[in-house]
Short mmCIF file of C-alpha atoms in Angstrom, two decimals:
data_model
loop_
_atom_site.label_atom_id
_atom_site.label_comp_id
_atom_site.label_asym_id
_atom_site.label_seq_id
_atom_site.Cartn_x
_atom_site.Cartn_y
_atom_site.Cartn_z
CA MET A 745 -0.07 0.13 -0.11
CA SER A 746 1.82 3.32 -0.85
CA ASP A 747 2.47 5.67 2.42
CA SER A 748 0.54 9.11 2.35
CA ILE A 749 2.56 12.29 1.84
CA ILE A 750 0.71 14.31 4.14
CA ASN A 751 1.10 13.55 7.87
CA TRP A 752 -2.81 13.93 9.97
CA GLU A 753 -1.03 15.38 12.22
CA ASN A 754 0.83 18.33 11.13
CA ILE A 755 -0.90 18.67 7.91
CA ALA A 756 0.15 22.26 7.11
CA ALA A 757 4.01 21.15 7.45
CA SER A 758 3.13 18.54 4.92
CA VAL A 759 1.39 21.15 2.60
CA GLU A 760 3.40 23.65 2.68
CA SER A 761 7.20 21.00 1.75
CA CYS A 762 4.56 20.21 -1.04
CA LEU A 763 3.60 23.82 -2.04
CA LEU A 764 6.71 26.06 -2.07
CA LYS A 765 6.54 29.81 -3.35
CA SER A 766 2.87 29.11 -2.86
CA ARG A 767 1.72 30.47 -0.25
CA TYR A 768 -2.19 31.15 -0.44
CA TRP A 769 -2.45 27.86 -2.00
CA SER A 770 -0.73 26.06 0.73
CA ASP A 771 -2.70 28.25 3.62
CA HIS A 772 -6.05 26.56 1.53
CA VAL A 773 -4.96 23.54 0.95
CA ALA A 774 -3.95 23.13 4.29
CA ASN A 775 -7.28 24.43 6.43
CA SER A 776 -9.57 21.85 3.76
CA LEU A 777 -7.67 19.40 4.51
CA GLU A 778 -7.80 20.37 8.15
CA ARG A 779 -11.41 20.52 7.57
CA LEU A 780 -11.62 17.48 5.45
CA LYS A 781 -10.11 15.76 8.45
CA ALA A 782 -12.33 17.01 10.94
CA ASN A 783 -15.24 15.68 8.88
CA LEU A 784 -13.92 11.83 8.96
CA ASP A 785 -13.24 11.60 12.58
CA ALA A 786 -16.57 12.25 13.00
CA GLN A 787 -17.40 9.53 11.42
CA GLN A 788 -15.20 7.75 12.31
CA ARG A 789 -13.12 7.11 8.76
CA SER A 790 -9.41 6.25 7.74
CA MET A 791 -8.07 9.70 6.37
CA PRO A 792 -7.52 9.04 2.81
CA THR A 793 -3.94 8.30 1.37
CA ILE A 794 -2.46 11.56 -0.59
CA THR A 795 0.47 10.00 -3.16
CA ALA A 796 1.61 13.69 -4.50
CA MET A 797 0.78 17.00 -4.21
CA LYS A 798 2.09 19.37 -6.60
CA ARG A 799 2.24 21.99 -9.10
CA ALA A 800 1.52 21.16 -12.97
CA GLY A 801 0.79 24.86 -15.62
CA GLY A 802 -0.62 26.71 -12.98
CA ASN A 803 -2.95 24.49 -12.08
CA LEU A 804 -2.84 22.47 -8.57
CA VAL A 805 -2.83 18.08 -9.02
CA ILE A 806 -3.84 15.97 -6.05
CA PHE A 807 -3.21 12.54 -6.03
CA THR A 808 -4.57 9.68 -3.73
CA VAL A 809 -4.57 5.36 -3.49
CA ALA A 810 -7.36 4.17 -6.07
CA ASP A 811 -9.85 2.77 -3.28
CA THR A 812 -10.06 6.39 -2.16
CA PRO A 813 -14.39 6.89 -1.61
CA GLN A 814 -15.93 9.17 -4.30
CA ASP A 815 -17.32 12.27 -1.42
CA VAL A 816 -13.42 12.70 -0.83
CA VAL A 817 -12.25 12.19 -4.40
CA ASP A 818 -14.59 15.29 -5.35
CA TYR A 819 -14.00 17.32 -1.90
CA ILE A 820 -10.07 17.07 -3.27
CA ASP A 821 -10.38 17.84 -6.44
CA GLN A 822 -12.59 20.79 -5.95
CA ILE A 823 -9.96 22.32 -3.26
CA CYS A 824 -7.79 21.75 -6.04
CA GLY A 825 -10.54 24.20 -8.65
CA ASP A 826 -10.32 26.53 -5.97
CA CYS A 827 -6.43 26.74 -7.08
CA GLY A 828 -6.95 26.92 -9.92
CA LYS A 829 -8.49 30.84 -10.05
CA LEU A 830 -6.86 32.04 -7.50
CA CYS A 831 -2.98 33.48 -7.46
CA GLU A 832 -0.83 30.68 -5.98
CA GLU A 833 0.21 33.76 -3.48
CA CYS A 834 -2.24 36.02 -2.03
CA GLY A 835 -5.79 33.91 -3.23
CA ASN A 836 -6.50 37.24 -5.42
CA ALA A 837 -7.91 36.24 -9.24
CA ALA A 838 -5.00 35.04 -11.48
CA TYR A 839 -4.37 32.92 -14.42
CA VAL A 840 -1.84 31.22 -16.12
CA GLN A 841 1.63 33.10 -16.04
CA HIS A 842 4.80 32.00 -19.08
CA THR A 843 6.86 32.17 -15.97
CA THR A 844 9.43 29.60 -15.80
CA PRO A 845 7.92 27.22 -14.62
CA ILE A 846 4.89 28.42 -15.57
CA ARG A 847 2.76 30.14 -12.31
CA ARG A 848 -1.06 30.90 -11.52
CA LEU A 849 -0.04 34.81 -10.10
CA CYS A 850 -1.62 37.95 -9.84
CA SER A 851 -0.12 41.23 -11.47
CA TRP A 852 0.91 42.51 -7.87
CA CYS A 853 2.42 39.14 -7.21
CA TYR A 854 3.84 38.80 -10.81
CA ALA A 855 5.18 42.40 -10.75
CA LYS A 856 7.29 40.92 -7.10
CA GLY A 857 9.55 37.79 -8.87
CA ALA A 858 12.24 37.60 -11.01
CA PRO A 859 12.12 39.28 -14.60
CA TRP A 860 10.48 36.97 -16.64
CA ILE A 861 11.61 38.67 -20.23
CA ARG A 862 13.91 37.06 -22.59
CA ASP A 863 15.24 39.41 -25.43
CA LEU A 864 13.76 38.14 -29.17
CA ASP A 865 15.04 38.56 -32.34
CA VAL A 866 12.47 36.91 -35.25
CA ALA A 867 15.34 36.91 -37.98
CA THR A 868 17.24 34.23 -35.78
CA GLU A 869 15.32 32.29 -33.87
CA PHE A 870 12.40 32.50 -36.35
CA PRO A 871 14.63 32.51 -40.01
CA ASP A 872 11.55 30.38 -41.94
CA LEU A 873 9.26 32.78 -40.80
CA VAL A 874 10.98 35.57 -43.39
CA SER A 875 13.09 36.76 -46.28
CA ASP A 876 16.54 35.47 -46.69
CA ASN A 877 17.84 39.14 -46.69
CA THR A 878 16.67 40.27 -43.09
CA ALA A 879 18.87 40.14 -40.99
CA SER A 880 16.55 41.70 -37.60
CA LEU A 881 14.05 41.72 -36.76
CA VAL A 882 13.08 42.40 -33.27
CA PRO A 883 9.12 44.25 -32.80
CA ALA A 884 8.63 47.13 -32.41
CA THR A 885 6.20 46.53 -29.23
CA GLY A 886 6.58 46.49 -24.94
CA ARG A 887 9.17 43.99 -24.76
CA GLY A 888 6.08 41.85 -21.85
CA TRP A 889 4.15 40.94 -25.21
CA TYR A 890 7.87 38.99 -26.41
CA ALA A 891 6.47 35.72 -24.45
CA ILE A 892 3.14 35.56 -26.59
CA ILE A 893 5.21 36.74 -29.35
CA ARG A 894 7.78 33.50 -29.35
CA LYS A 895 5.30 30.77 -28.44
CA ARG A 896 2.37 32.16 -31.77
CA LEU A 897 5.52 32.28 -33.65
CA ALA A 898 6.86 29.01 -32.93
CA GLU A 899 2.95 27.86 -33.85
CA MET A 900 3.10 29.38 -37.62
CA ARG A 901 6.92 28.14 -38.16
CA ASP A 902 5.37 24.52 -36.75
CA ALA A 903 1.68 25.25 -39.15
CA VAL A 904 4.34 25.59 -42.19
CA ARG A 905 6.16 22.51 -42.28
CA GLU A 906 3.01 20.45 -41.54
CA ALA A 907 1.40 22.23 -44.09
CA ASP A 908 5.16 20.90 -47.28
CA LEU A 909 4.80 25.04 -48.22
CA ALA A 910 7.59 25.54 -50.80
CA PRO A 911 10.56 28.48 -48.42
CA GLY A 912 8.85 31.99 -48.72
CA MET A 913 5.44 31.08 -48.98
CA VAL A 914 5.80 33.15 -45.58
CA GLN A 915 7.13 35.70 -44.77
CA ILE A 916 6.80 37.73 -41.97
CA SER A 917 7.41 42.02 -42.06
CA ASP A 918 6.96 43.29 -39.16
CA ILE A 919 5.11 43.06 -35.82
CA LYS A 920 3.81 45.78 -34.16
CA THR A 921 1.65 47.70 -31.88
CA LYS A 922 -2.24 49.35 -33.59
CA LEU A 923 -4.67 50.29 -31.32
CA GLY A 924 -3.77 48.27 -28.00
CA SER A 925 -3.47 45.60 -29.33
CA ILE A 926 -0.40 42.76 -32.05
CA ARG A 927 0.11 44.02 -35.86
CA THR A 928 1.65 41.41 -37.59
CA GLY A 929 2.98 41.91 -41.37
CA PHE A 930 3.67 39.90 -43.88
CA HIS A 931 5.70 40.52 -47.39
CA SER A 932 3.83 37.41 -48.07
CA PHE A 933 1.29 35.65 -46.21
CA HIS A 934 -0.51 31.56 -46.47
CA ASP A 935 -3.38 30.71 -45.43
CA SER A 936 -2.37 27.98 -42.74
CA ILE A 937 -1.22 30.93 -40.33
CA ASP A 938 -4.20 33.11 -40.62
CA PRO A 939 -5.93 31.11 -36.98
CA ILE A 940 -2.57 31.09 -35.47
CA ASP A 941 -2.14 35.55 -36.32
CA GLN A 942 -6.03 35.90 -35.01
CA GLN A 943 -4.57 34.16 -31.38
CA LEU A 944 -1.85 36.07 -31.26
CA HIS A 945 -3.90 39.50 -32.02
CA ASN A 946 -6.17 37.72 -29.39
CA ASP A 947 -3.33 37.38 -26.77
CA SER A 948 -2.22 40.98 -26.70
CA LEU A 949 -5.51 41.76 -25.92
CA LEU A 950 -5.10 40.28 -22.47
CA THR A 951 -1.04 40.26 -21.57
CA CYS A 952 -0.01 43.65 -20.50
CA CYS A 953 2.45 45.18 -22.79
CA ARG A 954 5.38 45.59 -20.24
CA CYS A 955 5.73 43.30 -18.16
CA GLY A 956 3.63 40.47 -19.92
CA HIS A 957 0.92 39.06 -17.33
CA VAL A 958 -1.49 37.63 -18.16
CA GLY A 959 -5.50 38.06 -18.04
CA GLU A 960 -6.45 41.62 -16.50
CA ARG A 961 -6.09 45.49 -18.95
CA ALA A 962 -6.20 48.59 -16.80
CA ARG A 963 -9.19 50.14 -17.90
CA ALA A 964 -9.11 53.63 -18.42
CA PHE A 965 -5.40 53.72 -18.38
CA ILE A 966 -4.21 57.42 -19.97
CA HIS A 967 -2.87 55.68 -23.01
CA ASN A 968 -3.99 52.98 -25.65
CA GLU A 969 -1.39 50.32 -24.19
CA CYS A 970 -2.73 47.47 -22.82
CA VAL A 971 -1.76 46.93 -19.51
CA CYS A 972 -2.10 45.52 -16.07
CA ASN A 973 -3.53 47.21 -13.08
CA CYS A 974 0.17 46.94 -11.66
CA CYS A 975 2.24 48.60 -14.37
CA ALA A 976 -0.75 51.50 -14.73
CA VAL A 977 -0.98 51.74 -10.66
CA PHE A 978 2.99 52.10 -11.44
CA ASP A 979 2.82 54.30 -14.46
CA ARG A 980 0.26 57.34 -13.47
CA TYR A 981 2.28 57.49 -10.27
CA GLY A 982 5.95 57.26 -11.57
CA LYS A 983 7.63 54.23 -9.91
CA SER A 984 7.77 52.05 -13.00
CA ASP A 985 11.03 50.01 -13.46
CA ALA A 986 9.32 49.73 -17.19
#
């Protein structure tokens, strides 16, 4: 029989060891498991065997043994579902971010982290998507959009290869900001990448162009930029490091 990673006599410490750097999630899971323990004790039932607990792709996953009662499984699934909507650090509503490793963070907790943004030159990283005489093509956008640009360009490159297109059938001329979102210009275009190009535009509408945080947009920001609440406040009061 598998051993449980949870010491039911010291739940908080067990959970914290599994969810380092996720303060709110640790507290929420520990408190939820304390309630589960109290309910099972009152019913004179045994504690479930939890075999693993970890972050995965910005979500929480908890594994139990196969013979775990269904009501307990449902309760644990609800814990994971709750965490899948909330910032790991503070409990605010949050989306999955392009961090390494991937985390679910609100804009304020995202801003406290290490710098996530890497330089991007399309001609260097995606030569299949530019003309042969393009030596350099750096997006004329906020650096916060580099992660989503890199992700969608990788999908475009793969789509071009899967469609077995001849060299030069897709050539990006520029990537720039227009009306607060990303616009991609092309010397040569193919329908196979159209859905990806549209998704890149849609991604930019919910991604801060300055820091790259995903999921919020300051509605009344003075400039026509897509910025998160944190960057909007920093800009207004002159505290931004961007």
